[in-house]
Amino acid sequence: MPSWWRRYPALFVALWRYSITREMQFKTNFILWIIVEGLWFALQIGFMSVVYSHTEAIAGWSRWQVILLVGCSHFIQQIFTAFFLTNLSDISEHIRTGRLDFMLLLPVNTRFLISFRKVDLGAFINAASAVGVIIWALRNLGHVPRPTEILGFLLLSGAGLAIHYSLMFLLASVAFFTVRAQGIVWGYYNLFNLARIPEGAFPPGIYRRVFTFVLPMILVSNVPSQVLLGTLHSPFNAFVLTALSLVTFLISEAVWRFCLRRYSSASA
Amino acid sequence: MGKYLHVFLIGIQNTLVYRVNFLFRAAAGLIPLSGTLYLWKAVYAGKTDGADVAGYALSQMISYYLIVTLVDAFTAVAEDDWQIAADIKDGHISQFLVRPISYLAYRFSLYLSGRAIYTVVALIPVGLFLFFLREHLSLPASPFTFFAFTLSVVLAGLLQFIIACMMALLAFWVLDVSTFIFIQFAFEYIASGHLFPLDILPRWLEQIILLTPYPYLLYFPVAVWLGRVEGDDLTRGLLIQGAWVVVGYLLLQWIWGRGIRRYSAVGG
């Protein structure tokens, strides 16, 4: 009987404890980073507010619906930041410095260790502020989501999170082939910007298809938002989002294994 | 002067190493831009009988963002602020203090070389993008407008460099300048007109922002290109822009002097 189901949660807790200890050494910095993220979040809401001061609706989305969308997108992005962003952008460093060799020798799943090494606690506070904005928007819309809608929102946000994770992991694996992969990982950050635009704004065509079926940025926060708002008319997009979360994960796992097999250490 | 030319040429050689990085960065930056443009297209599509937004027809709005991208490629600081902060923190500036070369002029030469390479590299993706949207792109009305635009881009570049330096020089006083740089950048992002043209804001807010130096980094050169600033307004705008450069330069020298007195060459 493998004991992994007890070992991995324990390992996860240990990694968390380490992260908390480390972050609390730099309290001012910790607070300043929360301010930075909060400012950028306010900036996005401000942008949408300015746009809506010149229009009533964008592709069928009202002002508060879009603010909810921005909130939802920020929520997913911050949860992603909390768990994965630093860890995934560190991968190229692990390879460059040879730390990966050390991690490969440890008696745990290397992908697990790499993915969950550090936790960014400040991002949870930012995620909470995003939830605040979502609730604020819902109140202004006079919409009270049913429990099933909330559950659907959380599950589909999870699928969106999984897609971000898998795609960025996939990109980070490029570090096996070139040393300067960090830029690629940060390039991914640009994609987050597409997620807070109402899906109806993208006309049918190749662009829309790429960002729906290959890099599903149009779906990741639009679909959870629509579920929460009760405006998701066909379940097709929800199905695509869920299916893609599995597909991208499987692809990233396959590529990761392939890379590890042809990996021959940094110092060799 | 010759020595700075030399620094410039060495800078060109060093930056050429990052050409792929630059190419990737410029291309990745087009993704959020495309999203913003789709958003605005949807805004205009929702408007009846071709109404405009604060005097911008759709083509002008798209042109605005395209020229912002162009000016940004010409003037934005890439790594300069981080490098200056690192030089101060690691004590690398000591060598400049004992030699007949000004550190800030040295950095400015490197900034110029970085911009030269970046512009050339970014021209490939940005040029393709502009070509793709050429029907929406309005060109300067006259050679004079183009000349005024060029002049204001040069001034914008100087101002951009000065602001970046000031933020970096905070490294004389604080351990980690990154949060300050990001907070400053958030303000710059909105007040320079990167996010949207400032004259779609409520009038009072626009007036307040116009009192700061930020609009002269992007908004003003772009407005000149689009012919939204003409005649006396143009002359006055250029004079104010020049005045900000002078004020900024004096302030920068003052901060540098204070910083140097504090500097103790830790580990230098």
JSON list of N, CA and C in Angstrom, two decimals, chain B residues 124-179:
[
{"chain": "B", "resi": 124, "resn": "ILE", "atom": "N", "xyz": [9.93, 44.40, -37.03]},
{"chain": "B", "resi": 124, "resn": "ILE", "atom": "CA", "xyz": [9.43, 43.25, -37.79]},
{"chain": "B", "resi": 124, "resn": "ILE", "atom": "C", "xyz": [7.99, 42.91, -37.36]},
{"chain": "B", "resi": 125, "resn": "PRO", "atom": "N", "xyz": [7.77, 42.54, -36.07]},
{"chain": "B", "resi": 125, "resn": "PRO", "atom": "CA", "xyz": [6.37, 42.22, -35.71]},
{"chain": "B", "resi": 125, "resn": "PRO", "atom": "C", "xyz": [5.45, 43.44, -35.74]},
{"chain": "B", "resi": 126, "resn": "VAL", "atom": "N", "xyz": [5.95, 44.57, -35.22]},
{"chain": "B", "resi": 126, "resn": "VAL", "atom": "CA", "xyz": [5.09, 45.76, -35.17]},
{"chain": "B", "resi": 126, "resn": "VAL", "atom": "C", "xyz": [4.76, 46.23, -36.58]},
{"chain": "B", "resi": 127, "resn": "GLY", "atom": "N", "xyz": [5.76, 46.18, -37.46]},
{"chain": "B", "resi": 127, "resn": "GLY", "atom": "CA", "xyz": [5.53, 46.59, -38.85]},
{"chain": "B", "resi": 127, "resn": "GLY", "atom": "C", "xyz": [4.48, 45.71, -39.51]},
{"chain": "B", "resi": 128, "resn": "LEU", "atom": "N", "xyz": [4.57, 44.40, -39.29]},
{"chain": "B", "resi": 128, "resn": "LEU", "atom": "CA", "xyz": [3.57, 43.48, -39.85]},
{"chain": "B", "resi": 128, "resn": "LEU", "atom": "C", "xyz": [2.19, 43.81, -39.32]},
{"chain": "B", "resi": 129, "resn": "PHE", "atom": "N", "xyz": [2.15, 44.08, -38.03]},
{"chain": "B", "resi": 129, "resn": "PHE", "atom": "CA", "xyz": [0.88, 44.40, -37.38]},
{"chain": "B", "resi": 129, "resn": "PHE", "atom": "C", "xyz": [0.28, 45.68, -37.97]},
{"chain": "B", "resi": 130, "resn": "LEU", "atom": "N", "xyz": [1.14, 46.70, -38.13]},
{"chain": "B", "resi": 130, "resn": "LEU", "atom": "CA", "xyz": [0.68, 47.96, -38.70]},
{"chain": "B", "resi": 130, "resn": "LEU", "atom": "C", "xyz": [0.19, 47.74, -40.13]},
{"chain": "B", "resi": 131, "resn": "PHE", "atom": "N", "xyz": [0.94, 46.93, -40.87]},
{"chain": "B", "resi": 131, "resn": "PHE", "atom": "CA", "xyz": [0.56, 46.67, -42.25]},
{"chain": "B", "resi": 131, "resn": "PHE", "atom": "C", "xyz": [-0.81, 45.99, -42.31]},
{"chain": "B", "resi": 132, "resn": "PHE", "atom": "N", "xyz": [-1.00, 45.07, -41.40]},
{"chain": "B", "resi": 132, "resn": "PHE", "atom": "CA", "xyz": [-2.25, 44.33, -41.32]},
{"chain": "B", "resi": 132, "resn": "PHE", "atom": "C", "xyz": [-3.43, 45.28, -41.06]},
{"chain": "B", "resi": 133, "resn": "LEU", "atom": "N", "xyz": [-3.18, 46.31, -40.29]},
{"chain": "B", "resi": 133, "resn": "LEU", "atom": "CA", "xyz": [-4.25, 47.25, -39.91]},
{"chain": "B", "resi": 133, "resn": "LEU", "atom": "C", "xyz": [-4.12, 48.57, -40.66]},
{"chain": "B", "resi": 134, "resn": "ARG", "atom": "N", "xyz": [-3.43, 48.54, -41.82]},
{"chain": "B", "resi": 134, "resn": "ARG", "atom": "CA", "xyz": [-3.08, 49.80, -42.48]},
{"chain": "B", "resi": 134, "resn": "ARG", "atom": "C", "xyz": [-4.30, 50.65, -42.85]},
{"chain": "B", "resi": 135, "resn": "GLU", "atom": "N", "xyz": [-5.46, 50.00, -43.10]},
{"chain": "B", "resi": 135, "resn": "GLU", "atom": "CA", "xyz": [-6.63, 50.79, -43.48]},
{"chain": "B", "resi": 135, "resn": "GLU", "atom": "C", "xyz": [-7.09, 51.69, -42.33]},
{"chain": "B", "resi": 136, "resn": "HIS", "atom": "N", "xyz": [-6.73, 51.29, -41.09]},
{"chain": "B", "resi": 136, "resn": "HIS", "atom": "CA", "xyz": [-7.12, 52.11, -39.94]},
{"chain": "B", "resi": 136, "resn": "HIS", "atom": "C", "xyz": [-6.05, 53.11, -39.54]},
{"chain": "B", "resi": 137, "resn": "LEU", "atom": "N", "xyz": [-4.86, 52.96, -40.12]},
{"chain": "B", "resi": 137, "resn": "LEU", "atom": "CA", "xyz": [-3.75, 53.77, -39.66]},
{"chain": "B", "resi": 137, "resn": "LEU", "atom": "C", "xyz": [-3.73, 55.11, -40.37]},
{"chain": "B", "resi": 138, "resn": "SER", "atom": "N", "xyz": [-3.87, 56.18, -39.61]},
{"chain": "B", "resi": 138, "resn": "SER", "atom": "CA", "xyz": [-3.78, 57.49, -40.25]},
{"chain": "B", "resi": 138, "resn": "SER", "atom": "C", "xyz": [-2.35, 58.01, -40.12]},
{"chain": "B", "resi": 139, "resn": "LEU", "atom": "N", "xyz": [-1.87, 58.63, -41.17]},
{"chain": "B", "resi": 139, "resn": "LEU", "atom": "CA", "xyz": [-0.50, 59.13, -41.22]},
{"chain": "B", "resi": 139, "resn": "LEU", "atom": "C", "xyz": [-0.49, 60.61, -40.88]},
{"chain": "B", "resi": 140, "resn": "PRO", "atom": "N", "xyz": [0.68, 61.15, -40.49]},
{"chain": "B", "resi": 140, "resn": "PRO", "atom": "CA", "xyz": [0.74, 62.58, -40.18]},
{"chain": "B", "resi": 140, "resn": "PRO", "atom": "C", "xyz": [0.26, 63.41, -41.37]},
{"chain": "B", "resi": 141, "resn": "ALA", "atom": "N", "xyz": [-0.45, 64.49, -41.06]},
{"chain": "B", "resi": 141, "resn": "ALA", "atom": "CA", "xyz": [-1.08, 65.28, -42.12]},
{"chain": "B", "resi": 141, "resn": "ALA", "atom": "C", "xyz": [-0.06, 65.97, -43.01]},
{"chain": "B", "resi": 142, "resn": "SER", "atom": "N", "xyz": [1.10, 66.38, -42.43]},
{"chain": "B", "resi": 142, "resn": "SER", "atom": "CA", "xyz": [2.08, 67.11, -43.23]},
{"chain": "B", "resi": 142, "resn": "SER", "atom": "C", "xyz": [3.48, 66.78, -42.77]},
{"chain": "B", "resi": 143, "resn": "PRO", "atom": "N", "xyz": [4.49, 67.09, -43.57]},
{"chain": "B", "resi": 143, "resn": "PRO", "atom": "CA", "xyz": [5.88, 66.88, -43.12]},
{"chain": "B", "resi": 143, "resn": "PRO", "atom": "C", "xyz": [6.16, 67.61, -41.82]},
{"chain": "B", "resi": 144, "resn": "PHE", "atom": "N", "xyz": [5.54, 68.78, -41.67]},
{"chain": "B", "resi": 144, "resn": "PHE", "atom": "CA", "xyz": [5.77, 69.54, -40.43]},
{"chain": "B", "resi": 144, "resn": "PHE", "atom": "C", "xyz": [5.26, 68.76, -39.22]},
{"chain": "B", "resi": 145, "resn": "THR", "atom": "N", "xyz": [4.05, 68.17, -39.35]},
{"chain": "B", "resi": 145, "resn": "THR", "atom": "CA", "xyz": [3.50, 67.36, -38.26]},
{"chain": "B", "resi": 145, "resn": "THR", "atom": "C", "xyz": [4.47, 66.24, -37.92]},
{"chain": "B", "resi": 146, "resn": "PHE", "atom": "N", "xyz": [5.01, 65.61, -38.96]},
{"chain": "B", "resi": 146, "resn": "PHE", "atom": "CA", "xyz": [5.94, 64.51, -38.74]},
{"chain": "B", "resi": 146, "resn": "PHE", "atom": "C", "xyz": [7.19, 65.00, -38.02]},
{"chain": "B", "resi": 147, "resn": "PHE", "atom": "N", "xyz": [7.66, 66.17, -38.40]},
{"chain": "B", "resi": 147, "resn": "PHE", "atom": "CA", "xyz": [8.83, 66.75, -37.74]},
{"chain": "B", "resi": 147, "resn": "PHE", "atom": "C", "xyz": [8.53, 67.02, -36.27]},
{"chain": "B", "resi": 148, "resn": "ALA", "atom": "N", "xyz": [7.39, 67.63, -36.01]},
{"chain": "B", "resi": 148, "resn": "ALA", "atom": "CA", "xyz": [7.00, 67.92, -34.62]},
{"chain": "B", "resi": 148, "resn": "ALA", "atom": "C", "xyz": [6.87, 66.63, -33.83]},
{"chain": "B", "resi": 149, "resn": "PHE", "atom": "N", "xyz": [6.33, 65.60, -34.46]},
{"chain": "B", "resi": 149, "resn": "PHE", "atom": "CA", "xyz": [6.20, 64.29, -33.81]},
{"chain": "B", "resi": 149, "resn": "PHE", "atom": "C", "xyz": [7.58, 63.74, -33.44]},
{"chain": "B", "resi": 150, "resn": "THR", "atom": "N", "xyz": [8.50, 63.79, -34.40]},
{"chain": "B", "resi": 150, "resn": "THR", "atom": "CA", "xyz": [9.85, 63.29, -34.14]},
{"chain": "B", "resi": 150, "resn": "THR", "atom": "C", "xyz": [10.49, 64.01, -32.97]},
{"chain": "B", "resi": 151, "resn": "LEU", "atom": "N", "xyz": [10.36, 65.34, -33.00]},
{"chain": "B", "resi": 151, "resn": "LEU", "atom": "CA", "xyz": [10.93, 66.15, -31.91]},
{"chain": "B", "resi": 151, "resn": "LEU", "atom": "C", "xyz": [10.34, 65.72, -30.57]},
{"chain": "B", "resi": 152, "resn": "SER", "atom": "N", "xyz": [9.02, 65.55, -30.54]},
{"chain": "B", "resi": 152, "resn": "SER", "atom": "CA", "xyz": [8.40, 65.23, -29.26]},
{"chain": "B", "resi": 152, "resn": "SER", "atom": "C", "xyz": [8.72, 63.79, -28.83]},
{"chain": "B", "resi": 153, "resn": "VAL", "atom": "N", "xyz": [9.00, 62.90, -29.79]},
{"chain": "B", "resi": 153, "resn": "VAL", "atom": "CA", "xyz": [9.43, 61.55, -29.40]},
{"chain": "B", "resi": 153, "resn": "VAL", "atom": "C", "xyz": [10.81, 61.60, -28.75]},
{"chain": "B", "resi": 154, "resn": "VAL", "atom": "N", "xyz": [11.70, 62.44, -29.30]},
{"chain": "B", "resi": 154, "resn": "VAL", "atom": "CA", "xyz": [13.04, 62.58, -28.72]},
{"chain": "B", "resi": 154, "resn": "VAL", "atom": "C", "xyz": [12.92, 63.09, -27.28]},
{"chain": "B", "resi": 155, "resn": "LEU", "atom": "N", "xyz": [12.09, 64.13, -27.10]},
{"chain": "B", "resi": 155, "resn": "LEU", "atom": "CA", "xyz": [11.90, 64.68, -25.75]},
{"chain": "B", "resi": 155, "resn": "LEU", "atom": "C", "xyz": [11.27, 63.63, -24.84]},
{"chain": "B", "resi": 156, "resn": "ALA", "atom": "N", "xyz": [10.32, 62.87, -25.37]},
{"chain": "B", "resi": 156, "resn": "ALA", "atom": "CA", "xyz": [9.68, 61.82, -24.58]},
{"chain": "B", "resi": 156, "resn": "ALA", "atom": "C", "xyz": [10.71, 60.78, -24.13]},
{"chain": "B", "resi": 157, "resn": "GLY", "atom": "N", "xyz": [11.63, 60.44, -25.05]},
{"chain": "B", "resi": 157, "resn": "GLY", "atom": "CA", "xyz": [12.68, 59.48, -24.71]},
{"chain": "B", "resi": 157, "resn": "GLY", "atom": "C", "xyz": [13.56, 59.98, -23.58]},
{"chain": "B", "resi": 158, "resn": "LEU", "atom": "N", "xyz": [13.94, 61.26, -23.66]},
{"chain": "B", "resi": 158, "resn": "LEU", "atom": "CA", "xyz": [14.76, 61.85, -22.60]},
{"chain": "B", "resi": 158, "resn": "LEU", "atom": "C", "xyz": [14.02, 61.80, -21.26]},
{"chain": "B", "resi": 159, "resn": "LEU", "atom": "N", "xyz": [12.75, 62.18, -21.31]},
{"chain": "B", "resi": 159, "resn": "LEU", "atom": "CA", "xyz": [11.95, 62.20, -20.08]},
{"chain": "B", "resi": 159, "resn": "LEU", "atom": "C", "xyz": [11.80, 60.80, -19.51]},
{"chain": "B", "resi": 160, "resn": "GLN", "atom": "N", "xyz": [11.57, 59.84, -20.40]},
{"chain": "B", "resi": 160, "resn": "GLN", "atom": "CA", "xyz": [11.42, 58.45, -19.98]},
{"chain": "B", "resi": 160, "resn": "GLN", "atom": "C", "xyz": [12.69, 57.97, -19.27]},
{"chain": "B", "resi": 161, "resn": "PHE", "atom": "N", "xyz": [13.83, 58.29, -19.86]},
{"chain": "B", "resi": 161, "resn": "PHE", "atom": "CA", "xyz": [15.10, 57.88, -19.28]},
{"chain": "B", "resi": 161, "resn": "PHE", "atom": "C", "xyz": [15.30, 58.53, -17.91]},
{"chain": "B", "resi": 162, "resn": "ILE", "atom": "N", "xyz": [14.98, 59.83, -17.82]},
{"chain": "B", "resi": 162, "resn": "ILE", "atom": "CA", "xyz": [15.18, 60.56, -16.57]},
{"chain": "B", "resi": 162, "resn": "ILE", "atom": "C", "xyz": [14.31, 59.96, -15.46]},
{"chain": "B", "resi": 163, "resn": "ILE", "atom": "N", "xyz": [13.04, 59.68, -15.78]},
{"chain": "B", "resi": 163, "resn": "ILE", "atom": "CA", "xyz": [12.14, 59.12, -14.77]},
{"chain": "B", "resi": 163, "resn": "ILE", "atom": "C", "xyz": [12.63, 57.75, -14.32]},
{"chain": "B", "resi": 164, "resn": "ALA", "atom": "N", "xyz": [13.05, 56.93, -15.29]},
{"chain": "B", "resi": 164, "resn": "ALA", "atom": "CA", "xyz": [13.54, 55.59, -14.95]},
{"chain": "B", "resi": 164, "resn": "ALA", "atom": "C", "xyz": [14.77, 55.69, -14.04]},
{"chain": "B", "resi": 165, "resn": "CYS", "atom": "N", "xyz": [15.67, 56.63, -14.35]},
{"chain": "B", "resi": 165, "resn": "CYS", "atom": "CA", "xyz": [16.87, 56.83, -13.54]},
{"chain": "B", "resi": 165, "resn": "CYS", "atom": "C", "xyz": [16.50, 57.21, -12.12]},
{"chain": "B", "resi": 166, "resn": "MET", "atom": "N", "xyz": [15.58, 58.15, -12.00]},
{"chain": "B", "resi": 166, "resn": "MET", "atom": "CA", "xyz": [15.19, 58.61, -10.66]},
{"chain": "B", "resi": 166, "resn": "MET", "atom": "C", "xyz": [14.69, 57.44, -9.83]},
{"chain": "B", "resi": 167, "resn": "MET", "atom": "N", "xyz": [13.85, 56.60, -10.43]},
{"chain": "B", "resi": 167, "resn": "MET", "atom": "CA", "xyz": [13.33, 55.46, -9.69]},
{"chain": "B", "resi": 167, "resn": "MET", "atom": "C", "xyz": [14.49, 54.53, -9.30]},
{"chain": "B", "resi": 168, "resn": "ALA", "atom": "N", "xyz": [15.41, 54.32, -10.23]},
{"chain": "B", "resi": 168, "resn": "ALA", "atom": "CA", "xyz": [16.53, 53.41, -9.97]},
{"chain": "B", "resi": 168, "resn": "ALA", "atom": "C", "xyz": [17.43, 53.95, -8.86]},
{"chain": "B", "resi": 169, "resn": "LEU", "atom": "N", "xyz": [17.59, 55.29, -8.82]},
{"chain": "B", "resi": 169, "resn": "LEU", "atom": "CA", "xyz": [18.48, 55.89, -7.82]},
{"chain": "B", "resi": 169, "resn": "LEU", "atom": "C", "xyz": [17.93, 55.72, -6.39]},
{"chain": "B", "resi": 170, "resn": "LEU", "atom": "N", "xyz": [16.67, 55.34, -6.29]},
{"chain": "B", "resi": 170, "resn": "LEU", "atom": "CA", "xyz": [16.13, 55.03, -4.96]},
{"chain": "B", "resi": 170, "resn": "LEU", "atom": "C", "xyz": [16.96, 53.94, -4.29]},
{"chain": "B", "resi": 171, "resn": "ALA", "atom": "N", "xyz": [17.68, 53.19, -5.12]},
{"chain": "B", "resi": 171, "resn": "ALA", "atom": "CA", "xyz": [18.50, 52.10, -4.60]},
{"chain": "B", "resi": 171, "resn": "ALA", "atom": "C", "xyz": [19.57, 52.61, -3.62]},
{"chain": "B", "resi": 172, "resn": "PHE", "atom": "N", "xyz": [19.87, 53.91, -3.68]},
{"chain": "B", "resi": 172, "resn": "PHE", "atom": "CA", "xyz": [20.80, 54.47, -2.70]},
{"chain": "B", "resi": 172, "resn": "PHE", "atom": "C", "xyz": [20.19, 54.42, -1.29]},
{"chain": "B", "resi": 173, "resn": "TRP", "atom": "N", "xyz": [18.87, 54.46, -1.23]},
{"chain": "B", "resi": 173, "resn": "TRP", "atom": "CA", "xyz": [18.20, 54.56, 0.07]},
{"chain": "B", "resi": 173, "resn": "TRP", "atom": "C", "xyz": [17.48, 53.29, 0.51]},
{"chain": "B", "resi": 174, "resn": "VAL", "atom": "N", "xyz": [16.91, 52.55, -0.46]},
{"chain": "B", "resi": 174, "resn": "VAL", "atom": "CA", "xyz": [16.17, 51.34, -0.07]},
{"chain": "B", "resi": 174, "resn": "VAL", "atom": "C", "xyz": [16.82, 50.11, -0.68]},
{"chain": "B", "resi": 175, "resn": "LEU", "atom": "N", "xyz": [16.57, 48.98, -0.06]},
{"chain": "B", "resi": 175, "resn": "LEU", "atom": "CA", "xyz": [17.21, 47.74, -0.46]},
{"chain": "B", "resi": 175, "resn": "LEU", "atom": "C", "xyz": [16.63, 47.20, -1.77]},
{"chain": "B", "resi": 176, "resn": "ASP", "atom": "N", "xyz": [15.29, 47.24, -1.86]},
{"chain": "B", "resi": 176, "resn": "ASP", "atom": "CA", "xyz": [14.64, 46.64, -3.03]},
{"chain": "B", "resi": 176, "resn": "ASP", "atom": "C", "xyz": [13.77, 47.69, -3.71]},
{"chain": "B", "resi": 177, "resn": "VAL", "atom": "N", "xyz": [14.17, 48.11, -4.90]},
{"chain": "B", "resi": 177, "resn": "VAL", "atom": "CA", "xyz": [13.44, 49.18, -5.58]},
{"chain": "B", "resi": 177, "resn": "VAL", "atom": "C", "xyz": [12.30, 48.66, -6.46]},
{"chain": "B", "resi": 178, "resn": "SER", "atom": "N", "xyz": [12.23, 47.33, -6.63]},
{"chain": "B", "resi": 178, "resn": "SER", "atom": "CA", "xyz": [11.30, 46.81, -7.65]},
{"chain": "B", "resi": 178, "resn": "SER", "atom": "C", "xyz": [9.85, 47.22, -7.39]},
{"chain": "B", "resi": 179, "resn": "THR", "atom": "N", "xyz": [9.42, 47.15, -6.12]},
{"chain": "B", "resi": 179, "resn": "THR", "atom": "CA", "xyz": [8.02, 47.53, -5.85]},
{"chain": "B", "resi": 179, "resn": "THR", "atom": "C", "xyz": [7.78, 48.99, -6.20]}
]
